[in-house]
Amino acid sequence: MEAEGLRGRVLSVASECVPLIKTGGLADVVGALPAALAGQGWQMRVLLPAYRSLRARAAGWPEVWASDDLFGGRGRVLAGEVDGVSVLLLDAPQFFDREGGPYSGGAGDWPDNALRFAALSWAGAEIARGGLWDGWRPDILHVHDWQAGYAPAYLRYQGAGAVKSVITVHNIAFQGWAPAAMLGMLRLPGSEFHADALEYYGGLSSLKAGLVTADAITTVSPTYASELMRPEFGMGLQGVIAARAAQVSGILNGVDTSVWSPEADSEIVAFSQRTLARKAENRAILQTEFGLEVPGPLAIVVSRLTDQKGIDLIPAALPEFIEGGGGLAVLGSGDPVLEGAMRGLEARFPGRVGVRIGYDEGLSHRMFAGADAVLVPSRFEPCGLTQMYGLRYGTLPVVTATGGLADTVIGATPATLAAGVATGIVFYPTDALALRLALRQLVDLHADARLWAQMQKNAMRHPVGWEASAAAYARLYEGLSG
Ligand code: ADP
Ligand code: GLC
């Protein structure tokens, strides 16, 4: 494992990682970081729970760590490699060998989620402190979101030695709340149960625990980093983050440009900036797939259907867009009310609105290839990946001016159009009226073929890879370990 030019080792701890388990962009990012950081001389291994769906895969993998008392049962870590990513699976059947998703089963969230992910965090902290049986020891413990939030706390309270910790906030809405009575069960010191440490509105929050104990805090865009210090976005944790402002930084996510590449995507009719005309073939295929006939701009939504994503604004904003010649194809799942609202639009505008409820990676590629625009009307968006897929495929993003959306899309205004730099449409505030006006602007811009093609080329040129962000993580690690 001793790579040439190795600058250090990082143990990444998370609940999701592509290609093994994914419910959202967290998995894409955790799965992409190891290769991105390898290019910077940082070797990263990823610790994940061995969910039922992953256990068979780890069957022949060697055991590299074990504990007889991982919160009341045995836990062991198995080491393997998946698509070039060095993966460590925490096999603790009492917590992870269950039918269902990572966080919930048929009857909603698992009631012992606090304990399940505390176990993951405990194993992460122990490995960071003592290393693995194969001799590997990290210099940095890098944890993601509430699921791994207790890991920096365990590391600090048990004695961190030279190991430094980083917590990345992908979404502050999920905070890992638990009642104060669980303090002992979670192996947290009673002396730290006060407002400046573990106590959170009378209870516990694994995310807060990570935020107060990690050596550095990052989030996934510069704008979200500053938004998080404000009450509208901090969701109760704004003061905690503001108090550590000197340790907070925003590092934009990248996208995997080998997977998201219009020149080399096996799902689509390939095209490039020079052969943009071939995008029309993808549009024809997409219209057929959704049973649509759209004279004007064809927009898409590929998203979890949740309140965060502003999906509820679409029904009120859409009729004028449809009248103006537009169409919409939706792929997503989530809140049943929003799923119903999308189906309602499909019924109301046959041939103009098409909806697929579900998750379909291949279809999502065909949608980005064939559409003219991707709508991301989020109320908050720590980074967001789909607007970046849109940029790559010349599918112009229509986004709210928040978080990573604001950091990746240059909105069309008279000035940006005159300067030839616009890559999409940016609107604010997040309400149906502003979305309606943004869609009106979309119809107008799309009608001007020369201007539209210019914006598509600007978008496709916009860098969305990992290079700059990987370098920023490497600088952060170096600053901490140096
Ligand atoms: P979030 O993590 O908040 O859901 P992101 O934009 O960061 O938002 O990441 C979402 C990821 O999940 C993207 O890779 C997106 O393409 C993918 N995705 C979301 N819904 C679907 C779906 N229904 N089918 C296929 N891919 C989806
Ligand atoms: C979260 C955020 C999303 C971000 C993703 C990866 O799911 O909602 O904005 O892109 O994490 O960091």
Coordinates of C-alpha atoms and ligand atoms in Angstrom, one line a residue:
M1 CA 0.0 0.0 0.0
E2 CA 3.0 2.3 0.2
A3 CA 2.4 4.6 -2.7
E4 CA 5.0 6.7 -4.3
G5 CA 4.8 10.3 -3.1
L6 CA 2.3 9.4 -0.3
R7 CA 1.5 12.5 1.8
G8 CA -0.8 10.9 4.3
R9 CA -3.7 8.6 5.0
V10 CA -7.3 9.4 5.6
L11 CA -10.0 7.2 7.1
S12 CA -13.3 8.4 5.7
V13 CA -16.4 7.3 7.7
A14 CA -19.9 7.5 6.1
S15 CA -23.2 5.8 5.8
E16 CA -23.3 5.8 2.0
C17 CA -20.8 5.3 -0.8
V18 CA -21.2 4.8 -4.6
P19 CA -21.3 2.1 -6.0
L20 CA -22.3 0.2 -2.8
I21 CA -25.2 2.1 -1.3
K22 CA -26.8 5.4 -2.2
T23 CA -29.8 7.4 -1.3
G24 CA -28.5 10.8 -2.3
G25 CA -25.5 12.9 -3.4
L26 CA -23.6 12.0 -0.2
A27 CA -22.9 8.6 -1.7
D28 CA -21.6 10.1 -4.9
V29 CA -19.2 12.4 -3.0
V30 CA -18.0 9.8 -0.6
G31 CA -17.4 7.4 -3.5
A32 CA -15.6 10.0 -5.6
L33 CA -13.2 11.4 -2.9
P34 CA -10.7 8.5 -2.7
A35 CA -9.8 8.7 -6.4
A36 CA -9.8 12.5 -6.3
L37 CA -7.5 12.6 -3.2
A38 CA -5.2 9.8 -4.6
G39 CA -4.2 12.3 -7.3
Q40 CA -3.1 14.6 -4.4
G41 CA -1.0 12.0 -2.7
W42 CA -3.6 11.2 0.0
Q43 CA -4.6 7.6 0.5
M44 CA -8.2 7.2 1.6
R45 CA -10.1 4.2 2.9
V46 CA -13.8 4.3 3.4
L47 CA -15.6 2.8 6.5
L48 CA -19.2 1.9 5.9
P49 CA -21.8 -0.3 7.6
A50 CA -22.2 -3.8 6.2
Y51 CA -25.8 -3.5 5.4
R52 CA -27.6 -6.7 4.4
S53 CA -27.2 -5.9 0.7
L54 CA -23.4 -5.6 1.2
R55 CA -22.7 -8.6 3.4
A56 CA -22.4 -11.2 0.6
R57 CA -19.9 -9.0 -1.2
A58 CA -17.5 -9.1 1.8
A59 CA -17.7 -12.8 2.2
G60 CA -14.0 -13.6 1.5
W61 CA -12.6 -10.3 2.7
P62 CA -10.0 -10.4 5.5
E63 CA -10.9 -9.2 9.0
V64 CA -8.8 -6.1 9.9
W65 CA -10.4 -5.0 13.2
A66 CA -12.9 -6.4 15.7
S67 CA -14.5 -5.7 19.0
D68 CA -16.4 -8.0 21.3
D69 CA -18.4 -5.2 22.7
L70 CA -19.6 -2.9 20.0
F71 CA -22.5 -1.5 22.0
G72 CA -23.6 -4.8 23.3
G73 CA -22.6 -7.1 20.4
R74 CA -19.7 -8.2 18.3
G75 CA -18.5 -6.0 15.5
R76 CA -15.7 -6.7 12.9
V77 CA -14.3 -4.8 10.0
L78 CA -13.7 -6.5 6.7
A79 CA -11.4 -4.9 4.1
G80 CA -11.8 -5.1 0.3
E81 CA -11.7 -3.1 -2.9
V82 CA -14.7 -2.1 -5.0
D83 CA -14.1 -0.3 -8.3
G84 CA -10.8 0.9 -7.1
V85 CA -12.1 2.2 -3.8
S86 CA -10.6 0.7 -0.6
V87 CA -13.6 -0.2 1.4
L88 CA -13.9 -1.2 5.1
L89 CA -17.2 -2.8 6.0
L90 CA -18.4 -2.8 9.6
D91 CA -20.1 -6.1 10.0
A92 CA -22.3 -5.8 13.1
P93 CA -25.4 -7.8 12.3
Q94 CA -27.4 -6.6 15.3
F95 CA -27.3 -3.2 13.8
F96 CA -27.0 -3.5 10.0
D97 CA -28.2 -7.0 8.8
R98 CA -31.8 -5.9 8.2
E99 CA -34.3 -5.7 5.4
G100 CA -34.8 -2.2 4.3
G101 CA -32.8 1.0 3.6
P102 CA -29.8 2.4 5.5
Y103 CA -32.0 4.5 7.8
S104 CA -35.5 3.0 7.7
G105 CA -37.5 -0.2 7.2
G106 CA -41.1 -0.8 6.2
A107 CA -42.3 1.0 9.4
G108 CA -40.3 4.2 9.1
D109 CA -36.9 5.2 10.6
W110 CA -35.2 2.4 12.6
P111 CA -35.8 3.3 16.3
D112 CA -32.2 2.5 17.2
N113 CA -30.6 4.8 14.6
A114 CA -28.7 6.8 17.2
L115 CA -27.1 3.6 18.5
R116 CA -26.5 2.0 15.0
F117 CA -24.5 5.0 13.8
A118 CA -22.8 5.6 17.1
A119 CA -21.5 2.0 16.6
L120 CA -20.2 3.0 13.2
S121 CA -18.6 6.2 14.7
W122 CA -17.1 4.2 17.6
A123 CA -15.4 1.8 15.2
G124 CA -14.2 4.7 13.1
A125 CA -12.6 6.5 16.1
E126 CA -11.0 3.2 17.4
I127 CA -9.5 2.6 14.0
A128 CA -8.2 6.2 13.8
R129 CA -6.6 5.8 17.2
G130 CA -5.2 2.3 17.0
G131 CA -5.0 1.4 13.3
L132 CA -6.0 -1.8 11.5
W133 CA -4.5 -5.2 11.8
D134 CA -3.0 -4.9 8.4
G135 CA -0.8 -2.1 9.8
W136 CA -2.6 0.8 8.2
R137 CA -3.1 3.9 10.4
P138 CA -4.7 7.1 9.3
D139 CA -3.3 10.6 9.9
I140 CA -6.8 12.1 9.4
L141 CA -10.3 11.0 10.4
H142 CA -12.7 12.5 7.9
V143 CA -16.4 11.9 8.7
H144 CA -19.6 12.8 6.9
D145 CA -22.9 14.1 8.3
W146 CA -24.7 13.1 11.4
Q147 CA -24.3 9.4 10.8
A148 CA -20.6 9.7 11.6
G149 CA -20.8 12.7 13.9
Y150 CA -19.9 11.0 17.1
A151 CA -16.6 9.7 15.7
P152 CA -14.6 13.0 16.2
A153 CA -16.2 13.2 19.7
Y154 CA -15.1 9.6 20.6
L155 CA -11.6 10.4 19.2
R156 CA -11.3 13.5 21.3
Y157 CA -12.7 12.1 24.5
Q158 CA -10.7 8.8 24.3
G159 CA -7.4 10.6 23.3
A160 CA -6.7 11.5 19.7
G161 CA -2.9 11.3 19.8
A162 CA -1.6 12.8 16.6
V163 CA -4.8 12.1 14.6
K164 CA -6.7 15.1 13.4
S165 CA -10.4 15.1 12.5
V166 CA -12.6 16.7 9.9
I167 CA -16.4 16.7 9.7
T168 CA -18.1 17.5 6.4
V169 CA -21.7 18.8 6.5
H170 CA -23.7 17.6 3.5
N171 CA -27.0 18.6 4.9
I172 CA -27.7 20.3 8.2
A173 CA -31.4 19.3 8.1
F174 CA -30.5 15.9 9.5
Q175 CA -29.0 16.2 13.0
G176 CA -28.9 12.8 14.6
W177 CA -31.1 13.7 17.6
A178 CA -31.3 11.5 20.7
P179 CA -32.6 12.0 24.2
A180 CA -30.2 13.0 26.9
A181 CA -31.0 9.8 28.8
M182 CA -29.0 8.0 26.1
L183 CA -25.7 9.7 27.1
G184 CA -24.3 6.8 28.9
M185 CA -25.5 4.2 26.5
L186 CA -23.8 6.2 23.7
R187 CA -20.6 6.1 25.7
L188 CA -20.4 9.9 26.0
P189 CA -18.9 11.6 29.1
G190 CA -21.5 13.2 31.4
S191 CA -19.0 16.0 32.1
E192 CA -19.4 17.2 28.4
F193 CA -23.2 17.5 28.7
H194 CA -23.4 21.3 28.5
A195 CA -24.3 23.9 25.9
D196 CA -20.7 24.4 24.7
A197 CA -20.3 20.6 24.0
L198 CA -22.8 17.8 23.7
E199 CA -26.0 19.3 25.0
Y200 CA -28.4 20.3 22.2
Y201 CA -31.8 21.8 23.1
G202 CA -31.9 19.5 26.1
G203 CA -31.0 16.4 24.2
L204 CA -28.1 15.1 22.1
S205 CA -27.2 15.6 18.4
S206 CA -24.5 13.5 16.8
L207 CA -24.0 16.3 14.2
K208 CA -23.5 18.9 16.9
A209 CA -21.1 16.5 18.7
G210 CA -19.0 16.3 15.5
L211 CA -19.1 20.1 15.0
V212 CA -17.8 20.9 18.5
T213 CA -15.1 18.3 18.6
A214 CA -13.7 18.0 15.1
D215 CA -10.5 19.9 14.3
A216 CA -12.0 21.3 11.1
I217 CA -15.4 21.7 9.7
T218 CA -16.2 21.7 6.0
T219 CA -19.3 21.9 4.0
V220 CA -19.9 21.3 0.3
S221 CA -20.0 24.8 -1.1
P222 CA -18.7 28.2 -0.1
T223 CA -22.1 29.9 -0.1
Y224 CA -23.6 27.1 2.1
A225 CA -20.7 27.6 4.5
S226 CA -21.8 31.2 5.1
E227 CA -25.5 30.4 5.0
L228 CA -25.0 27.9 7.8
M229 CA -24.2 30.6 10.2
R230 CA -27.6 32.2 9.7
P231 CA -30.8 31.1 11.4
E232 CA -32.7 30.7 8.1
F233 CA -30.3 27.9 7.1
G234 CA -28.5 26.7 10.3
M235 CA -31.6 25.0 11.6
G236 CA -30.6 25.5 15.2
L237 CA -26.9 24.9 14.7
Q238 CA -26.1 28.3 13.3
G239 CA -24.5 29.5 16.6
V240 CA -22.4 26.3 17.0
I241 CA -21.1 26.8 13.5
A242 CA -20.6 30.6 13.8
A243 CA -18.6 30.0 17.0
R244 CA -16.2 27.9 15.0
A245 CA -16.1 30.2 12.0
A246 CA -12.3 30.1 11.8
Q247 CA -12.3 26.4 11.3
V248 CA -15.1 26.3 8.8
S249 CA -14.6 26.2 5.0
G250 CA -16.7 25.5 2.0
I251 CA -15.3 23.1 -0.6
L252 CA -17.5 22.6 -3.6
N253 CA -18.3 19.0 -4.7
G254 CA -17.2 17.9 -8.1
V255 CA -18.9 15.4 -10.4
D256 CA -17.4 12.2 -11.8
T257 CA -16.6 13.5 -15.3
S258 CA -15.9 9.9 -16.6
V259 CA -19.5 8.9 -15.7
W260 CA -21.1 12.2 -16.7
S261 CA -19.6 12.9 -20.1
P262 CA -21.7 13.7 -23.2
E263 CA -18.8 12.6 -25.4
A264 CA -18.6 9.1 -23.8
D265 CA -21.9 8.2 -22.3
S266 CA -23.1 4.8 -23.4
E267 CA -26.7 5.6 -22.5
I268 CA -27.0 8.4 -25.1
V269 CA -26.3 9.5 -28.6
A270 CA -22.9 11.0 -27.9
F271 CA -22.3 14.7 -28.6
S272 CA -19.8 17.5 -27.8
Q273 CA -19.7 21.2 -27.9
R274 CA -18.7 20.9 -31.6
T275 CA -21.5 18.4 -32.4
L276 CA -24.2 20.0 -30.3
A277 CA -26.8 19.4 -33.0
R278 CA -26.8 15.7 -32.1
K279 CA -28.3 16.7 -28.8
A280 CA -31.6 17.0 -30.8
E281 CA -31.5 13.3 -31.4
N282 CA -31.4 12.7 -27.6
R283 CA -34.3 15.1 -27.2
A284 CA -36.4 13.1 -29.7
I285 CA -35.6 9.8 -27.9
L286 CA -36.5 11.4 -24.6
Q287 CA -39.8 12.8 -25.9
T288 CA -40.7 9.3 -27.2
E289 CA -39.7 7.7 -23.9
F290 CA -42.0 10.0 -22.0
G291 CA -44.7 10.3 -24.7
L292 CA -44.2 14.0 -25.1
E293 CA -44.5 16.4 -27.9
V294 CA -43.1 19.8 -26.8
P295 CA -42.7 22.7 -29.2
G296 CA -40.6 24.9 -26.9
P297 CA -38.0 24.2 -24.2
L298 CA -38.1 20.7 -22.6
A299 CA -37.2 20.9 -18.9
I300 CA -36.5 18.0 -16.5
V301 CA -36.4 17.4 -12.8
V302 CA -34.3 14.5 -11.5
S303 CA -34.5 14.7 -7.7
R304 CA -35.7 13.4 -4.4
L305 CA -39.2 14.7 -4.2
T306 CA -39.0 16.6 -0.9
D307 CA -39.6 20.0 0.6
Q308 CA -35.9 20.8 0.4
K309 CA -36.0 20.6 -3.4
G310 CA -38.9 23.1 -3.8
I311 CA -40.9 20.6 -5.8
D312 CA -44.1 22.0 -4.4
L313 CA -43.5 25.3 -6.3
I314 CA -43.8 23.6 -9.7
P315 CA -47.6 23.1 -10.0
A316 CA -48.3 26.9 -9.5
A317 CA -45.5 28.0 -11.8
L318 CA -46.0 25.5 -14.6
P319 CA -49.2 26.4 -16.5
E320 CA -47.7 29.6 -18.0
F321 CA -44.6 27.7 -19.1
I322 CA -46.8 25.0 -20.8
E323 CA -48.8 27.7 -22.5
G324 CA -45.5 29.3 -23.7
G325 CA -44.7 26.0 -25.4
G326 CA -42.6 24.3 -22.6
G327 CA -42.7 20.7 -21.4
L328 CA -41.5 18.9 -18.3
A329 CA -40.2 15.4 -17.6
V330 CA -39.9 14.4 -14.0
L331 CA -37.9 11.5 -12.5
G332 CA -37.9 11.1 -8.7
S333 CA -39.5 9.7 -5.6
G334 CA -40.1 10.7 -2.1
D335 CA -42.9 12.5 -0.3
P336 CA -46.2 10.9 -1.5
V337 CA -47.9 14.3 -1.6
L338 CA -45.3 15.6 -4.0
E339 CA -45.4 12.4 -6.0
G340 CA -49.2 12.9 -6.3
A341 CA -48.8 16.5 -7.3
M342 CA -46.4 15.5 -10.1
R343 CA -48.8 12.8 -11.3
G344 CA -51.5 15.4 -11.3
L345 CA -49.5 17.6 -13.7
E346 CA -49.1 14.7 -16.0
A347 CA -52.8 14.1 -16.0
R348 CA -53.5 17.8 -16.6
F349 CA -51.0 18.3 -19.4
P350 CA -50.9 15.1 -21.4
G351 CA -48.2 15.2 -24.0
R352 CA -46.4 18.0 -22.2
V353 CA -45.7 16.6 -18.8
G354 CA -44.3 13.1 -18.2
V355 CA -43.6 11.6 -14.8
R356 CA -41.6 8.6 -13.6
I357 CA -41.8 7.8 -9.9
G358 CA -38.8 5.8 -9.0
Y359 CA -35.0 5.7 -9.2
D360 CA -33.4 5.1 -12.5
E361 CA -29.7 5.9 -13.2
G362 CA -29.8 5.1 -16.9
L363 CA -32.9 7.2 -17.5
S364 CA -31.4 10.1 -15.6
H365 CA -28.5 10.1 -18.1
R366 CA -30.9 10.1 -21.1
M367 CA -32.8 12.9 -19.5
F368 CA -29.8 15.1 -19.1
A369 CA -28.7 14.4 -22.6
G370 CA -32.1 15.1 -24.2
A371 CA -33.5 18.0 -22.2
D372 CA -32.9 21.7 -22.7
A373 CA -33.0 22.7 -19.1
V374 CA -32.9 21.1 -15.6
L375 CA -35.0 22.7 -12.8
V376 CA -33.5 22.8 -9.3
P377 CA -35.8 25.2 -7.3
S378 CA -34.4 24.2 -3.9
R379 CA -35.2 26.0 -0.7
F380 CA -31.6 25.2 0.4
E381 CA -29.0 23.2 -1.4
P382 CA -25.7 22.5 0.3
C383 CA -24.1 21.8 -3.1
G384 CA -26.3 19.9 -5.5
L385 CA -25.1 17.7 -8.3
T386 CA -27.8 17.7 -10.9
Q387 CA -27.2 21.3 -11.9
M388 CA -23.6 20.3 -12.6
Y389 CA -24.7 17.3 -14.7
G390 CA -26.9 19.9 -16.6
L391 CA -23.9 22.1 -17.2
R392 CA -21.9 19.2 -18.6
Y393 CA -24.6 18.2 -21.0
G394 CA -25.6 21.7 -22.2
T395 CA -28.9 21.3 -20.3
L396 CA -29.1 24.7 -18.8
P397 CA -29.8 24.8 -15.0
V398 CA -32.7 26.9 -13.7
V399 CA -31.8 27.3 -10.1
T400 CA -32.5 29.3 -6.9
A401 CA -29.7 31.5 -5.7
T402 CA -28.7 29.4 -2.7
G403 CA -25.8 27.2 -1.6
G404 CA -23.9 25.3 -4.2
L405 CA -26.5 26.3 -6.9
A406 CA -25.4 29.9 -6.5
D407 CA -21.7 28.8 -6.6
T408 CA -22.0 26.8 -9.9
V409 CA -24.4 28.6 -12.2
I410 CA -24.0 32.0 -13.7
G411 CA -27.5 33.4 -14.2
A412 CA -28.5 35.1 -17.4
T413 CA -28.8 38.9 -17.0
P414 CA -28.3 41.6 -19.5
A415 CA -24.7 42.0 -18.2
T416 CA -23.8 38.3 -18.2
L417 CA -25.3 37.8 -21.6
A418 CA -23.5 40.8 -23.0
A419 CA -20.2 39.5 -21.5
G420 CA -21.0 36.0 -22.9
V421 CA -20.6 34.2 -19.6
A422 CA -24.1 33.1 -18.6
T423 CA -24.6 29.4 -18.1
G424 CA -28.2 29.2 -16.8
I425 CA -31.0 31.0 -15.0
V426 CA -30.8 32.0 -11.3
F427 CA -33.8 33.2 -9.4
Y428 CA -34.7 34.3 -6.0
P429 CA -36.7 34.2 -3.7
T430 CA -37.7 30.6 -3.6
D431 CA -41.4 31.0 -4.4
A432 CA -43.8 30.1 -7.2
L433 CA -43.8 33.6 -8.7
A434 CA -40.0 33.8 -9.0
L435 CA -40.0 30.3 -10.6
R436 CA -42.8 31.3 -13.0
L437 CA -40.7 34.3 -14.1
A438 CA -37.6 32.2 -14.4
L439 CA -39.5 29.8 -16.7
R440 CA -40.7 32.8 -18.7
Q441 CA -37.1 33.8 -19.1
L442 CA -36.3 30.2 -20.1
V443 CA -38.9 30.3 -22.9
D444 CA -37.5 33.7 -24.2
L445 CA -33.9 32.6 -24.1
H446 CA -34.6 29.3 -25.8
A447 CA -36.4 31.1 -28.6
D448 CA -33.2 32.9 -29.5
A449 CA -31.2 30.1 -31.1
R450 CA -27.9 31.9 -31.3
L451 CA -28.0 33.1 -27.7
W452 CA -29.1 29.7 -26.5
A453 CA -26.2 27.9 -28.2
Q454 CA -23.8 30.4 -26.7
M455 CA -25.1 29.6 -23.3
Q456 CA -24.9 25.9 -23.9
K457 CA -21.3 26.2 -24.9
N458 CA -20.5 28.3 -21.8
A459 CA -22.1 25.7 -19.6
M460 CA -20.3 22.8 -21.2
R461 CA -17.0 24.6 -20.7
H462 CA -17.6 25.3 -17.0
P463 CA -15.3 23.1 -15.0
V464 CA -17.2 20.7 -12.7
G465 CA -14.6 18.0 -12.1
W466 CA -12.9 17.2 -8.8
E467 CA -9.4 18.7 -9.5
A468 CA -9.7 22.1 -7.7
S469 CA -11.7 20.7 -4.8
A470 CA -9.4 17.7 -4.3
A471 CA -6.5 20.2 -4.0
A472 CA -8.5 22.2 -1.4
Y473 CA -9.1 19.0 0.7
A474 CA -5.4 18.1 0.4
R475 CA -4.4 21.6 1.6
L476 CA -6.8 21.3 4.5
Y477 CA -5.4 17.8 5.5
E478 CA -1.8 19.2 5.2
G479 CA -2.6 22.2 7.3
L480 CA -4.0 19.9 10.0
S481 CA -1.4 17.2 10.0
G482 CA 1.6 19.4 9.2
Ligands
ADP1 P1 -29.4 15.2 -2.7 O1 -28.2 14.5 -2.2 O2 -29.8 16.3 -1.8 O3 -30.5 14.3 -3.0 P2 -27.7 15.9 -5.0 O4 -28.0 16.8 -6.2 O5 -26.5 16.2 -4.3 O6 -29.0 16.0 -4.0 O7 -27.6 14.4 -5.4 C1 -28.6 13.7 -5.9 C2 -28.1 12.5 -6.6 O8 -29.1 11.5 -6.8 C3 -27.7 12.9 -8.0 O9 -26.6 12.0 -8.5 C4 -29.0 12.6 -8.8 O10 -28.7 12.4 -10.2 C5 -29.4 11.3 -8.2 N1 -30.9 11.1 -8.2 C6 -31.8 11.7 -7.4 N2 -33.0 11.2 -7.7 C7 -32.8 10.3 -8.7 C8 -33.7 9.4 -9.4 N3 -35.0 9.3 -9.2 N4 -33.2 8.6 -10.3 C9 -31.8 8.6 -10.6 N5 -31.0 9.4 -10.0 C10 -31.5 10.2 -9.0
GLC2 C1 -26.6 16.5 0.4 C2 -27.2 17.8 -0.1 C3 -26.7 18.1 -1.6 C4 -25.2 17.7 -1.7 C5 -25.0 16.3 -1.3 C6 -23.5 15.9 -1.5 O1 -27.5 15.4 0.1 O2 -28.6 17.9 -0.1 O3 -26.9 19.4 -1.9 O4 -24.9 17.9 -3.1 O5 -25.3 16.2 0.1 O6 -22.6 16.7 -0.8

